[in-house]
Short mmCIF file of C-alpha atoms in Angstrom, two decimals:
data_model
loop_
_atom_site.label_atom_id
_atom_site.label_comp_id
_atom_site.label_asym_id
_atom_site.label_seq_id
_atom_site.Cartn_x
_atom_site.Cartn_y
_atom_site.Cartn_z
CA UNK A 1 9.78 -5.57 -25.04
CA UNK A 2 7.80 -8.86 -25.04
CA UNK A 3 9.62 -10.49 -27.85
CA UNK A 4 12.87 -9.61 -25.78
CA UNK A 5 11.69 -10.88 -23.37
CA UNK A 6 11.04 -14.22 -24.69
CA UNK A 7 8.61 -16.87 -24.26
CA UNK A 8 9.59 -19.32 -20.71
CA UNK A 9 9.31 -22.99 -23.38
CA UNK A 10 8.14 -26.45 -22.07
CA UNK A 11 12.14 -27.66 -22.61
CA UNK A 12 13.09 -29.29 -18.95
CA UNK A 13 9.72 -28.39 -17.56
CA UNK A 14 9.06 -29.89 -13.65
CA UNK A 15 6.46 -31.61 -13.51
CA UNK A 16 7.16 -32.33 -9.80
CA UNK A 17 3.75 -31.31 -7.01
CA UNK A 18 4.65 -28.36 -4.88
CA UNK A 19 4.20 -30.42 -1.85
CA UNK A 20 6.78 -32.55 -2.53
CA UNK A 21 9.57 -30.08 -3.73
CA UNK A 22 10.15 -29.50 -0.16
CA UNK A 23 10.24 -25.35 -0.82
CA UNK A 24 12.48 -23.44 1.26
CA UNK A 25 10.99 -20.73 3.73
CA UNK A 26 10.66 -17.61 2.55
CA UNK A 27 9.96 -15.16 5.76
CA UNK A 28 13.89 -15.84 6.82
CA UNK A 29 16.09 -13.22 8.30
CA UNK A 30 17.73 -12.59 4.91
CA UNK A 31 14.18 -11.59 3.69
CA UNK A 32 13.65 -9.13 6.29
CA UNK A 33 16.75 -7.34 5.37
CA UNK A 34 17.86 -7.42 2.04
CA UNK A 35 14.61 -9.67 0.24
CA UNK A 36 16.40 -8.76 -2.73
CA UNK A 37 19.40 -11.03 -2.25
CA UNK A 38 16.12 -13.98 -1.48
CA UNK A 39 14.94 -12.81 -4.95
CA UNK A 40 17.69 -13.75 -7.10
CA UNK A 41 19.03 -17.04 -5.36
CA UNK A 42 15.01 -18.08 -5.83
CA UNK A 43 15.67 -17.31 -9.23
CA UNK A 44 19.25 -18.23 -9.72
CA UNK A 45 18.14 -22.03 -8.52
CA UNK A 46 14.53 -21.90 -9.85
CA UNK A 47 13.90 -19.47 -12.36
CA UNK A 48 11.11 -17.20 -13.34
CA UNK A 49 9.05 -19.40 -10.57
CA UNK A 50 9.95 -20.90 -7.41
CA UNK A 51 8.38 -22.87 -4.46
CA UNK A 52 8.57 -21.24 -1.41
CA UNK A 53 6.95 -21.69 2.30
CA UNK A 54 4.71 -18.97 3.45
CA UNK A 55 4.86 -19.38 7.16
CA UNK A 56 4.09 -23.32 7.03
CA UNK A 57 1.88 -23.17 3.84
CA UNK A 58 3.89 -24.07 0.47
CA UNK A 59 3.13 -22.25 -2.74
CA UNK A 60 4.43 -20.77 -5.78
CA UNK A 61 6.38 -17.00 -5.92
CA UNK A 62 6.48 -15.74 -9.32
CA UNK A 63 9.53 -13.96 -9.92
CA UNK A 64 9.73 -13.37 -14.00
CA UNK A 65 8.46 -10.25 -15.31
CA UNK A 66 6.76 -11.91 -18.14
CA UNK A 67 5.78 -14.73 -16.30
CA UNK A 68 3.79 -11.76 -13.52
CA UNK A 69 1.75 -10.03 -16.27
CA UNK A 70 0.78 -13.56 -17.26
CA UNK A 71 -0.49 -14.36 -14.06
CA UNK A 72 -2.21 -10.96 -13.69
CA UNK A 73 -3.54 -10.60 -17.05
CA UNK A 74 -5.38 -14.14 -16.99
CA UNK A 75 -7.94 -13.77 -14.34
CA UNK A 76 -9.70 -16.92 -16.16
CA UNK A 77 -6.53 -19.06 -15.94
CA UNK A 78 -5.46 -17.54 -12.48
CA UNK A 79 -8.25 -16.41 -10.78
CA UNK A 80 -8.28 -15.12 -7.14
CA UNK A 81 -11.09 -16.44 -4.04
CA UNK A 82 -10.28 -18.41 -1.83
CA UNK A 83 -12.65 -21.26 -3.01
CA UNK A 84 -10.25 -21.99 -5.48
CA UNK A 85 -7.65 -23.28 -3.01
CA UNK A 86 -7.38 -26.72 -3.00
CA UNK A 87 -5.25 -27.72 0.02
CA UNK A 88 -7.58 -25.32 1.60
CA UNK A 89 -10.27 -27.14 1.07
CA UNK A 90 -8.92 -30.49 1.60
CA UNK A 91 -8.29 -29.10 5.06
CA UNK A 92 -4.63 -28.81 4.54
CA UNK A 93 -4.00 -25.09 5.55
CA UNK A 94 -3.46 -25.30 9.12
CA UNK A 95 -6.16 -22.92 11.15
CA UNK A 96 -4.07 -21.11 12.60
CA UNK A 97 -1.97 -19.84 9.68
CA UNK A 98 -0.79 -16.28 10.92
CA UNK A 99 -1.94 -15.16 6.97
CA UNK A 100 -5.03 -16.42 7.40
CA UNK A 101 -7.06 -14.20 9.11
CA UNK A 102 -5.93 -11.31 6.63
CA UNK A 103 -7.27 -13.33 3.35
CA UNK A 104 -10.29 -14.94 5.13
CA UNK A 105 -12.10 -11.07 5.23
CA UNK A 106 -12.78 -11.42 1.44
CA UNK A 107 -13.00 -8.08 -0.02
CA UNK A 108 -12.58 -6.73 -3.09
CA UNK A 109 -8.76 -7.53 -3.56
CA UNK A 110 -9.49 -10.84 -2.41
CA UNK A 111 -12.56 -12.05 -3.64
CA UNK A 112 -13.19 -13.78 -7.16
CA UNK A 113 -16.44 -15.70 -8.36
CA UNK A 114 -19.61 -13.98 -10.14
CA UNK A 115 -19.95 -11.65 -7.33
CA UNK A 116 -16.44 -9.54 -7.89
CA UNK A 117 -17.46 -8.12 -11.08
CA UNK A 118 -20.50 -6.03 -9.83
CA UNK A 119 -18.51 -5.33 -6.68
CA UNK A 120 -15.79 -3.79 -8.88
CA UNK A 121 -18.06 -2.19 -10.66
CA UNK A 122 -19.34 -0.33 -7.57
CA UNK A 123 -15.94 0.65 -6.30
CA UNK A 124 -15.19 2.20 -9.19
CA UNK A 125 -18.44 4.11 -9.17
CA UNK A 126 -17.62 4.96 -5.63
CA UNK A 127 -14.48 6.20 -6.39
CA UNK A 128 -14.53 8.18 -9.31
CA UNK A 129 -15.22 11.30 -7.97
CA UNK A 130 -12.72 11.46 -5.70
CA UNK A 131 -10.03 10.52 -8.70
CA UNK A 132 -11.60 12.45 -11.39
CA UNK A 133 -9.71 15.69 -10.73
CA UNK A 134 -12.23 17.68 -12.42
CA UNK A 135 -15.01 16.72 -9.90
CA UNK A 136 -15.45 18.54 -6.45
CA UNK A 137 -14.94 15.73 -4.48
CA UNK A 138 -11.41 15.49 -5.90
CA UNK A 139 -10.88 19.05 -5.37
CA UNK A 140 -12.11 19.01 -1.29
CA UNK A 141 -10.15 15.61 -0.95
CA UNK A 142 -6.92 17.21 -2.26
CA UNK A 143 -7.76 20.61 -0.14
CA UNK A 144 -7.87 18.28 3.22
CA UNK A 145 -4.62 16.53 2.13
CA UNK A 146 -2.82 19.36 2.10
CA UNK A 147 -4.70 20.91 5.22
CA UNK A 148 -3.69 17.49 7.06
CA UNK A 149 -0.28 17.83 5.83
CA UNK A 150 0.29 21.20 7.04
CA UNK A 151 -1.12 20.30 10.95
CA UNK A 152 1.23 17.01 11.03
CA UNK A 153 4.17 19.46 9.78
CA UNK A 154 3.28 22.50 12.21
CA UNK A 155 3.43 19.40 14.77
CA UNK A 156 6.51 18.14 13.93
CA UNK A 157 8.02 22.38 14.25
CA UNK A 158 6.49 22.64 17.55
CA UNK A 159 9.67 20.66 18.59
CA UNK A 160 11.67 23.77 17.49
CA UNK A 161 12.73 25.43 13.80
CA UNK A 162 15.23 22.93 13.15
CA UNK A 163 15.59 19.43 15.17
CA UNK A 164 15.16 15.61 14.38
CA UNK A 165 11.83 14.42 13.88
CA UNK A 166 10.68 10.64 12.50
CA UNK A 167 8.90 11.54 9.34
CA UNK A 168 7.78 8.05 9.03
CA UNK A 169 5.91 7.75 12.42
CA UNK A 170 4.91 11.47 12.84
CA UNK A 171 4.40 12.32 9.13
CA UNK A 172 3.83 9.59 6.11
CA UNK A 173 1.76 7.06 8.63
CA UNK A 174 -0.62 9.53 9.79
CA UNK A 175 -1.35 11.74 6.60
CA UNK A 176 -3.34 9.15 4.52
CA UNK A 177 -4.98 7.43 7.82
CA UNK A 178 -6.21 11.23 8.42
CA UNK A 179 -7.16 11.31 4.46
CA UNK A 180 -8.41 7.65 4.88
CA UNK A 181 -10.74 8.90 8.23
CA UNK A 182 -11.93 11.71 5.98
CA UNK A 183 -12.87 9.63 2.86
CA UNK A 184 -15.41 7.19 5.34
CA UNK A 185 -17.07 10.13 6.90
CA UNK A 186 -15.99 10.07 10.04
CA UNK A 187 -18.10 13.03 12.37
CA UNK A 188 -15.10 14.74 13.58
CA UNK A 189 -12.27 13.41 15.25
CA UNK A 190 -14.52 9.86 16.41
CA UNK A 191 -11.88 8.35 13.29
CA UNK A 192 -8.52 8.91 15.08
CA UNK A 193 -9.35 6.03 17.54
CA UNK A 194 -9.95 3.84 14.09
CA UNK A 195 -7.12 4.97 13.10
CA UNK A 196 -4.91 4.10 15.77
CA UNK A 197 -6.33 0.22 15.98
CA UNK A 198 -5.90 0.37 11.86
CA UNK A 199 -1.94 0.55 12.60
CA UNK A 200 -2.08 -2.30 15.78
CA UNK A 201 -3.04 -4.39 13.35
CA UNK A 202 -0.71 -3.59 10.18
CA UNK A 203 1.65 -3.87 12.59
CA UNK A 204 0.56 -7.12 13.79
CA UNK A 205 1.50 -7.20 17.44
CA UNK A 206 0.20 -9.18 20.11
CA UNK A 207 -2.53 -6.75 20.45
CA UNK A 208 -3.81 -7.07 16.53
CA UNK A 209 -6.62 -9.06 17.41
CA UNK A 210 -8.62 -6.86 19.82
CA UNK A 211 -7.26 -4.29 17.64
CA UNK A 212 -9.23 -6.03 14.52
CA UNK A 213 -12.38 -6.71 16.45
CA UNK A 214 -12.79 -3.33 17.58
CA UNK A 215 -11.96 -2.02 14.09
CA UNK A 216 -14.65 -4.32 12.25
CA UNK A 217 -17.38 -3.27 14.73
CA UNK A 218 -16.19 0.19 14.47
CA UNK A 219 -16.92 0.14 10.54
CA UNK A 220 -19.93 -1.69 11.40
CA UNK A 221 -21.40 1.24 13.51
CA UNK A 222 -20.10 3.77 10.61
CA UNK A 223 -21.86 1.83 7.69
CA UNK A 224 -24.91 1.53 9.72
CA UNK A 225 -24.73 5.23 10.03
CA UNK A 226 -24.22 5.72 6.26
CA UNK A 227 -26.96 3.62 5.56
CA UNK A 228 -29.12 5.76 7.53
CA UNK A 229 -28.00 9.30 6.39
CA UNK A 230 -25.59 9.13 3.93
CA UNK A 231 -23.25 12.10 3.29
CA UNK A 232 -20.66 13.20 0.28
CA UNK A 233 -18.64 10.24 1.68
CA UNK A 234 -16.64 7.43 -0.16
CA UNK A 235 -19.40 4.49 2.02
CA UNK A 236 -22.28 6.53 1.06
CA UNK A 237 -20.97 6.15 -2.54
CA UNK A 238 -20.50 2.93 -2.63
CA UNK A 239 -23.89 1.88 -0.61
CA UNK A 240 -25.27 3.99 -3.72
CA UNK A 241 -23.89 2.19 -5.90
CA UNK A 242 -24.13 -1.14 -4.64
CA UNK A 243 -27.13 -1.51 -3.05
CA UNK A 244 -27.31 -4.48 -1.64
CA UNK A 245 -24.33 -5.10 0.21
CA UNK A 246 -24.88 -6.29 3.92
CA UNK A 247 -23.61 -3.98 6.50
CA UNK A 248 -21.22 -7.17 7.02
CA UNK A 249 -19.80 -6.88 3.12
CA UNK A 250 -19.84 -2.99 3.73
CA UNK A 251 -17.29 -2.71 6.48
CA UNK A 252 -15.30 -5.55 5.24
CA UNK A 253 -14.82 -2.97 1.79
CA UNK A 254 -14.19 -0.51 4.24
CA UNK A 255 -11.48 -2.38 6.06
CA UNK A 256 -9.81 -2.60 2.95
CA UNK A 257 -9.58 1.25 1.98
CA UNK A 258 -8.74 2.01 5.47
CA UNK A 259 -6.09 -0.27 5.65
CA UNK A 260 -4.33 -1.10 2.02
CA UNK A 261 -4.80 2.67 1.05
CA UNK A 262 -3.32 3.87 4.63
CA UNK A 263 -0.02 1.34 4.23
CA UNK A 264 0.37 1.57 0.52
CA UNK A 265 0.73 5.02 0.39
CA UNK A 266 2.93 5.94 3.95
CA UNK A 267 5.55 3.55 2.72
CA UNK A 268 5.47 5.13 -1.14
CA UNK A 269 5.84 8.60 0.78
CA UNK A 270 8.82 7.54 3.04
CA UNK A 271 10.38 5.78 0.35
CA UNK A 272 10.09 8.68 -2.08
CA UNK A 273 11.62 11.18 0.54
CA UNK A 274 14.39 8.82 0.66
CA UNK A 275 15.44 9.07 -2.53
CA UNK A 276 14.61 12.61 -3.12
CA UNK A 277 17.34 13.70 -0.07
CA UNK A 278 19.41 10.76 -1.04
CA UNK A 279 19.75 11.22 -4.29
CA UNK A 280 20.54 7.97 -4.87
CA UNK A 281 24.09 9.29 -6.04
CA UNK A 282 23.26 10.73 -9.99
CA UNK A 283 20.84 13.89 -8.94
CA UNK A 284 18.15 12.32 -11.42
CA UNK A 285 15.51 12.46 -8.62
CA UNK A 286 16.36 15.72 -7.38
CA UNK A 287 15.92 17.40 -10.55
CA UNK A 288 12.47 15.32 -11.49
CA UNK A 289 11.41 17.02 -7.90
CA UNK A 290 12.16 20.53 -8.58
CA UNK A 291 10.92 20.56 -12.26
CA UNK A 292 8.03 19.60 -10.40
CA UNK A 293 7.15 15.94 -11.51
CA UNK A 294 6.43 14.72 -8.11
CA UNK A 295 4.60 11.82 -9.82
CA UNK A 296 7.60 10.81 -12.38
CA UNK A 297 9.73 10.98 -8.38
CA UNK A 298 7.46 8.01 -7.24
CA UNK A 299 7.21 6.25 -10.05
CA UNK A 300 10.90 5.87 -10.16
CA UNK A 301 10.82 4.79 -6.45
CA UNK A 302 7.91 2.20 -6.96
CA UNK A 303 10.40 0.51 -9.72
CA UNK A 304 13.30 -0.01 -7.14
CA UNK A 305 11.21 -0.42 -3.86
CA UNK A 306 7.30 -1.27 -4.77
CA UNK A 307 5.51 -1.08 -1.04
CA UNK A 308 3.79 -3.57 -2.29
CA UNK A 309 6.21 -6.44 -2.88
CA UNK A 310 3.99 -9.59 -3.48
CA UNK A 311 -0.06 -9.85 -4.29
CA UNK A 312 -2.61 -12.01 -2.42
CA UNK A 313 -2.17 -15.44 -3.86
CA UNK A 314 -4.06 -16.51 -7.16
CA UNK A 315 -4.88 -20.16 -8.24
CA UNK A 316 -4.46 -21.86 -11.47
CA UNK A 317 -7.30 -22.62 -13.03
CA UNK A 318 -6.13 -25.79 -14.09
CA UNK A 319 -2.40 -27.56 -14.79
CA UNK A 320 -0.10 -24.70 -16.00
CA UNK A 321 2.89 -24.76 -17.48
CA UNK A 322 5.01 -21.25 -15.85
CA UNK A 323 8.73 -21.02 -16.08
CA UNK A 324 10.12 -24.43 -15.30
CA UNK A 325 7.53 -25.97 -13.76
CA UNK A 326 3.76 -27.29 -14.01
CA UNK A 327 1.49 -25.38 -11.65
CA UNK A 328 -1.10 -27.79 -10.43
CA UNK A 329 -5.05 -26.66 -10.55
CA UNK A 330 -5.53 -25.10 -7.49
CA UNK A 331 -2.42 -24.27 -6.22
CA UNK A 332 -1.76 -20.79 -4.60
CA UNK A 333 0.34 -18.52 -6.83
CA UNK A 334 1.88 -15.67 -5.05
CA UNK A 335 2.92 -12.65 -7.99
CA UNK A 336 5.66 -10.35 -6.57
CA UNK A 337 6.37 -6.86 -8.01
CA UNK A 338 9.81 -6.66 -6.29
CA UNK A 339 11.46 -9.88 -7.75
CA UNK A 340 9.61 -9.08 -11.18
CA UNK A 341 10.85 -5.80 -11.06
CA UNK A 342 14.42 -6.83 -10.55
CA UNK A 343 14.09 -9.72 -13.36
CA UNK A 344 17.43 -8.68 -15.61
CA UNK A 345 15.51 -9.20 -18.67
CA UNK A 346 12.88 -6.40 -17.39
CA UNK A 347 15.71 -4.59 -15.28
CA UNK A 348 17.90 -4.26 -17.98
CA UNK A 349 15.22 -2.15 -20.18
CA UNK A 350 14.63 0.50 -17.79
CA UNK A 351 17.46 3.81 -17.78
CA UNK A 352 18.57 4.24 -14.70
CA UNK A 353 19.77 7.75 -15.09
CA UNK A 354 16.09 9.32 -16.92
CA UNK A 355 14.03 11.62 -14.73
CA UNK A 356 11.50 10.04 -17.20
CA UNK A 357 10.49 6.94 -15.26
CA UNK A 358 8.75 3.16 -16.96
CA UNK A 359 5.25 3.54 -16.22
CA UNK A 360 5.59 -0.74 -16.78
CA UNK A 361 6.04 -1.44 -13.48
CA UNK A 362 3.40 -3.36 -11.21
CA UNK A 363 2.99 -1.68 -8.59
CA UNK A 364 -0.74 -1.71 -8.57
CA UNK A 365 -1.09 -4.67 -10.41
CA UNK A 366 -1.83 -5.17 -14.10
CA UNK A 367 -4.89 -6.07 -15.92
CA UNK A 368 -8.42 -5.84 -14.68
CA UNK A 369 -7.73 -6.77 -11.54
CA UNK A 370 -5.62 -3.75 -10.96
CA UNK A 371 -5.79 -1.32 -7.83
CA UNK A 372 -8.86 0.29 -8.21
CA UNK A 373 -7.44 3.04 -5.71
CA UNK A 374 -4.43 4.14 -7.74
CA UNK A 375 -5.28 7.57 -8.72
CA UNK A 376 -6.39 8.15 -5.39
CA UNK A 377 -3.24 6.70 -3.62
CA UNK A 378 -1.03 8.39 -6.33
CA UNK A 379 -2.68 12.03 -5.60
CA UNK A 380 -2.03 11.92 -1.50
CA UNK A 381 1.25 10.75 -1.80
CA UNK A 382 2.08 13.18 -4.42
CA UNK A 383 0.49 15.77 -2.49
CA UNK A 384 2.22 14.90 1.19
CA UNK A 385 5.66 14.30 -0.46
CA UNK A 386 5.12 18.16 -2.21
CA UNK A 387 4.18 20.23 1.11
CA UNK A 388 7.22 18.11 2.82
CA UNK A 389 9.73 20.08 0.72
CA UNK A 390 7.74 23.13 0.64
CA UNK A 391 7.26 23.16 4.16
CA UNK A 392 10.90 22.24 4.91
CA UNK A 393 13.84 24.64 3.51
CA UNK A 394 16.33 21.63 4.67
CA UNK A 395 15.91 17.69 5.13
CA UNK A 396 18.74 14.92 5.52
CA UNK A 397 18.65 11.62 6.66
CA UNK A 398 20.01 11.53 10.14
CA UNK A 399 21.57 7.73 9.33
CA UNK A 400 23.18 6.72 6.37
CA UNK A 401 20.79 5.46 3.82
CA UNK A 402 21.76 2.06 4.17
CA UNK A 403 21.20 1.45 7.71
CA UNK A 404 17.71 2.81 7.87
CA UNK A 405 15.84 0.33 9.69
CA UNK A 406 13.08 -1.71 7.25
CA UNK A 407 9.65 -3.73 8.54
CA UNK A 408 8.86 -6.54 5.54
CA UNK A 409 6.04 -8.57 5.86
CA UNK A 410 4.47 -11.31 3.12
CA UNK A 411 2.75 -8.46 1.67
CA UNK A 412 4.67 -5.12 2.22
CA UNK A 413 7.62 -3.74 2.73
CA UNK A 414 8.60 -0.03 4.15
CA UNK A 415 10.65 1.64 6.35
CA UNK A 416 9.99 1.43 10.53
CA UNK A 417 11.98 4.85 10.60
CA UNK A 418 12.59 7.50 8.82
CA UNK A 419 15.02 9.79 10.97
CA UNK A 420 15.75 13.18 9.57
CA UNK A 421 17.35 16.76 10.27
CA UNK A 422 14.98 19.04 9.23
CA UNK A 423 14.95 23.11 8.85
CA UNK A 424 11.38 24.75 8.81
CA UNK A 425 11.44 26.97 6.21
CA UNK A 426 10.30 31.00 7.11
CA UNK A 427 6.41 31.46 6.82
CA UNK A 428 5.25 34.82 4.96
CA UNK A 429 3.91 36.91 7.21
CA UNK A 430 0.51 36.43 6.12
CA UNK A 431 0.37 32.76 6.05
CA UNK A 432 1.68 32.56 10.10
CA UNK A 433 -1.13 31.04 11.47
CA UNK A 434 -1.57 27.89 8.89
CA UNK A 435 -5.36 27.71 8.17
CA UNK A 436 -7.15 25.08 9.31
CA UNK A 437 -9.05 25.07 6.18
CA UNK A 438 -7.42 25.88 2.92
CA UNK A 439 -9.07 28.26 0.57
CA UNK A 440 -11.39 25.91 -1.61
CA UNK A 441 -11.31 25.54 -5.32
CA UNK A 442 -13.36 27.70 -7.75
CA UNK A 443 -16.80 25.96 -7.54
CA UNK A 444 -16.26 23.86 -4.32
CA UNK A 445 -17.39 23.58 -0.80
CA UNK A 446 -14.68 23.70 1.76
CA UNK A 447 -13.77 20.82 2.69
CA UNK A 448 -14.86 19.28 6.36
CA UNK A 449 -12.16 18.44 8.51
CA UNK A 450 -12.24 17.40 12.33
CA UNK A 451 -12.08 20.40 14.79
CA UNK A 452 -8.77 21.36 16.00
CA UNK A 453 -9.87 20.92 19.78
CA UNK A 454 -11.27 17.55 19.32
CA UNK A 455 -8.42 16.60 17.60
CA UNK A 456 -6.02 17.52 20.53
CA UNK A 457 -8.44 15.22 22.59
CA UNK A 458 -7.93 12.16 20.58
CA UNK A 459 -5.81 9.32 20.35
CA UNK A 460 -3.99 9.84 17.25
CA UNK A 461 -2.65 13.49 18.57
CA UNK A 462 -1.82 12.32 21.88
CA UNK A 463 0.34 9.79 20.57
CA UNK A 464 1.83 12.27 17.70
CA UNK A 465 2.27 14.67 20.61
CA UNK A 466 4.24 12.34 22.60
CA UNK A 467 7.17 11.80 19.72
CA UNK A 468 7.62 15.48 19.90
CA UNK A 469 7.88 15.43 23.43
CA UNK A 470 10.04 12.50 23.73
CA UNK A 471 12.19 14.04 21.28
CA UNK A 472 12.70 16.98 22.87
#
């Protein structure tokens, strides 16, 4: 593949400052509907890199395939932290930069310098047990999934055996903030209220802010509690393995499971349901689903529409040649899946038509620096997207597929709807009243989930409650 690729040269290289190419925004209208279209005039006039403005701040977008796993590969050469910024730290990033605030909480998918690797080493400690499928953490975590899955779906029927329902906001944005709630340990349903400020500020409104204060001093309370009595809890592994982070540096790492795990993984559900009922025209995806490769299903859809559509920014190291132009040290260098993902000398590898999808894609990255969360994220999609079409005998998009309405933002991209028929499918006799506990693996504890009369008390339901309602 590489040597198709080809190498990118020096021939005709730009040697030209990225503040004085005068880089085109990025974040236009055009972007917000089809980015794709954004994508290849960027690379039609550019190439494999372009300058773009983020929102008032210039920097590069790497579009080329090649050109990405460079990038991502080279954490020497392109390292992430902020430090390494240098307009930042001549003062030329202006302080109210809407991005800002987002980068500025330095966590592990942000953070570089000697400290990363030992916190990267502790996430992965903290996380292996819930990924290694094998362990019982894994086994309780997938348990509550589908427990969770089967409560938002029995709320959705309560509207009536067959209706309309929005499986984005009453189904794939919930489930993994409930899985998220579970993973920190939250003592009952105290999480839902989290939860509900965790999407105020994805969806960064005009109430974000108090939404992000109240968040942060939320997880503040919660990894002081850890600290004090910890439980078989994703913090408590992580304070265990990591010793001396701050209670600061705790909820910060918190922040960043709650929200990049919540987002990443409702938009790779929606998107996968789409193409599941869709189609997409040549019955591939169908038939991946019902020979039962879920996972094959989303990687497919992660090729075509990655929720993640462009990294946090990394800095060169020092002056780089990339595509057609020289990357000054310390300029920011934004990677993006989506254009790399659409580059015709990647594109134009992958079969469109194979239920057997490229596992090359970027969706979580490449190199060391990739998602340490994957597995995890991969299991409670796979596991949502499977009890949807168990659950439901009949789903169809209730608009065309092409006038579904989409959110984009610098960093994701997913749908702000998903309207669908749907047709409960009969329950067995014995399974009428859905458990609120699923029977727990050979060897396992069952696994603790908030009581069902809390639950009805809190935020989160009230709200879900309300869509069925108004729906009605």
């Amino acid at each position: 593949m590489e040597s198709e690729l080809g190498g990118n040269g020096s021939v005709g290289v730009d040697s030209t400052r990225l503040e004085e190419l005068s880089p085109q925004p990025l974040l236009t209208r055009d972007y917000e509907t089809r980015p794709s279209l954004v994508y290849e005039r960027l690379r039609q006039r550019h190439g494999p890199v372009a300058p773009v403005d983020l929102l008032g701040v210039p920097a590069w977008l790497v579009l080329g395939y090649r050109e990405a796993l460079q990038v991502l590969q080279d954490d020497d050469g392109w390292p992430k932290g902020l430090e390494n910024w240098r307009a930042r730290s001549d003062g030329e990033v202006p302080a109210d930069w809407p991005l800002g605030p987002s980068l500025e909480v330095n966590h592990v998918l942000i953070q570089g310098g000697p400290g990363y690797g030992e916190l990267r080493t502790a996430w992965d400690a903290a996380l292996k047990p819930f990924q290694d499928p094998a362990h019982p953490q894994a086994k309780r975590l997938k348990a509550a999934v589908t427990a969770y899955a089967d409560e938002l779906i029995t709320l959705v029927g309560q509207g009536g055996g067959t209706g309309v329902a929005d499986l984005s906001a009453q189904f794939s944005r919930p489930l993994p903030l409930m899985v998220a709630s579970h993973l920190l340990g939250f003592p009952g349903s105290q999480g839902d209220d989290a939860l509900m400020d965790m999407w105020r500020v994805l969806d960064a409104g005009p109430d974000a802010e108090p939404a992000l204060e109240r968040l942060l001093a939320t997880l503040a309370e919660l990894a002081a509690a850890k600290l004090k009595e910890p439980g078989d809890d994703f913090p408590s592994q992580l304070l265990a393995a990591h010793p001396g982070l701050s209670l600061d540096e705790l909820a910060r790492e918190l922040f960043m499971l709650l929200g990049m795990t919540s987002d990443h993984v409702g938009i790779l559900m929606s998107n996968t349901v789409v193409e599941v009922i869709s189609g997409d025209g040549d019955g591939g995806v169908r038939a991946s689903l019902s020979a039962g490769m879920i996972r094959e299903t989303m990687n497919r859809v992660v090729m075509r529409k990655p929720p993640l559509v462009n990294f946090v920014p990394r800095f060169a190291a020092e002056d780089t040649e990339l595509g057609k132009y020289t990357i000054r040290a310390g300029d920011p260098v934004w990677v993006s899946s989506a254009a790399a993902h659409a580059d015709p000398l990647f594109a134009d590898h992958v079969a469109p038509g194979s239920a057997i999808s490229t596992r090359a894609h970027l969706s979580w990255g490449a190199g060391r620096r990739q998602c340490p969360a994957r597995e995890l994220a991969s299991t409670v999609a796979a596991v949502g997207v499977g009890r949807l079409f168990e659950r439901f005998s009949h789903l169809d998009l209730a608009l065309p597929a092409d006038q579904l309405p989409w959110r984009s933002s610098p960093f994701m991209r997913g749908l702000r709807s998903l309207p669908v028929r749907y047709e409960l499918a009969p329950v067995p006799e014995r399974a009428a009243v859905p458990k609120a506990t699923p029977e727990p693996a050979p060897g396992t504890a069952d696994p603790v989930l908030p009581d069902r009369s809390a639950r009805q008390r809190s935020s989160l339901w009230r709200y879900l409650t309300g869509l069925i309602r108004s729906g009605r």
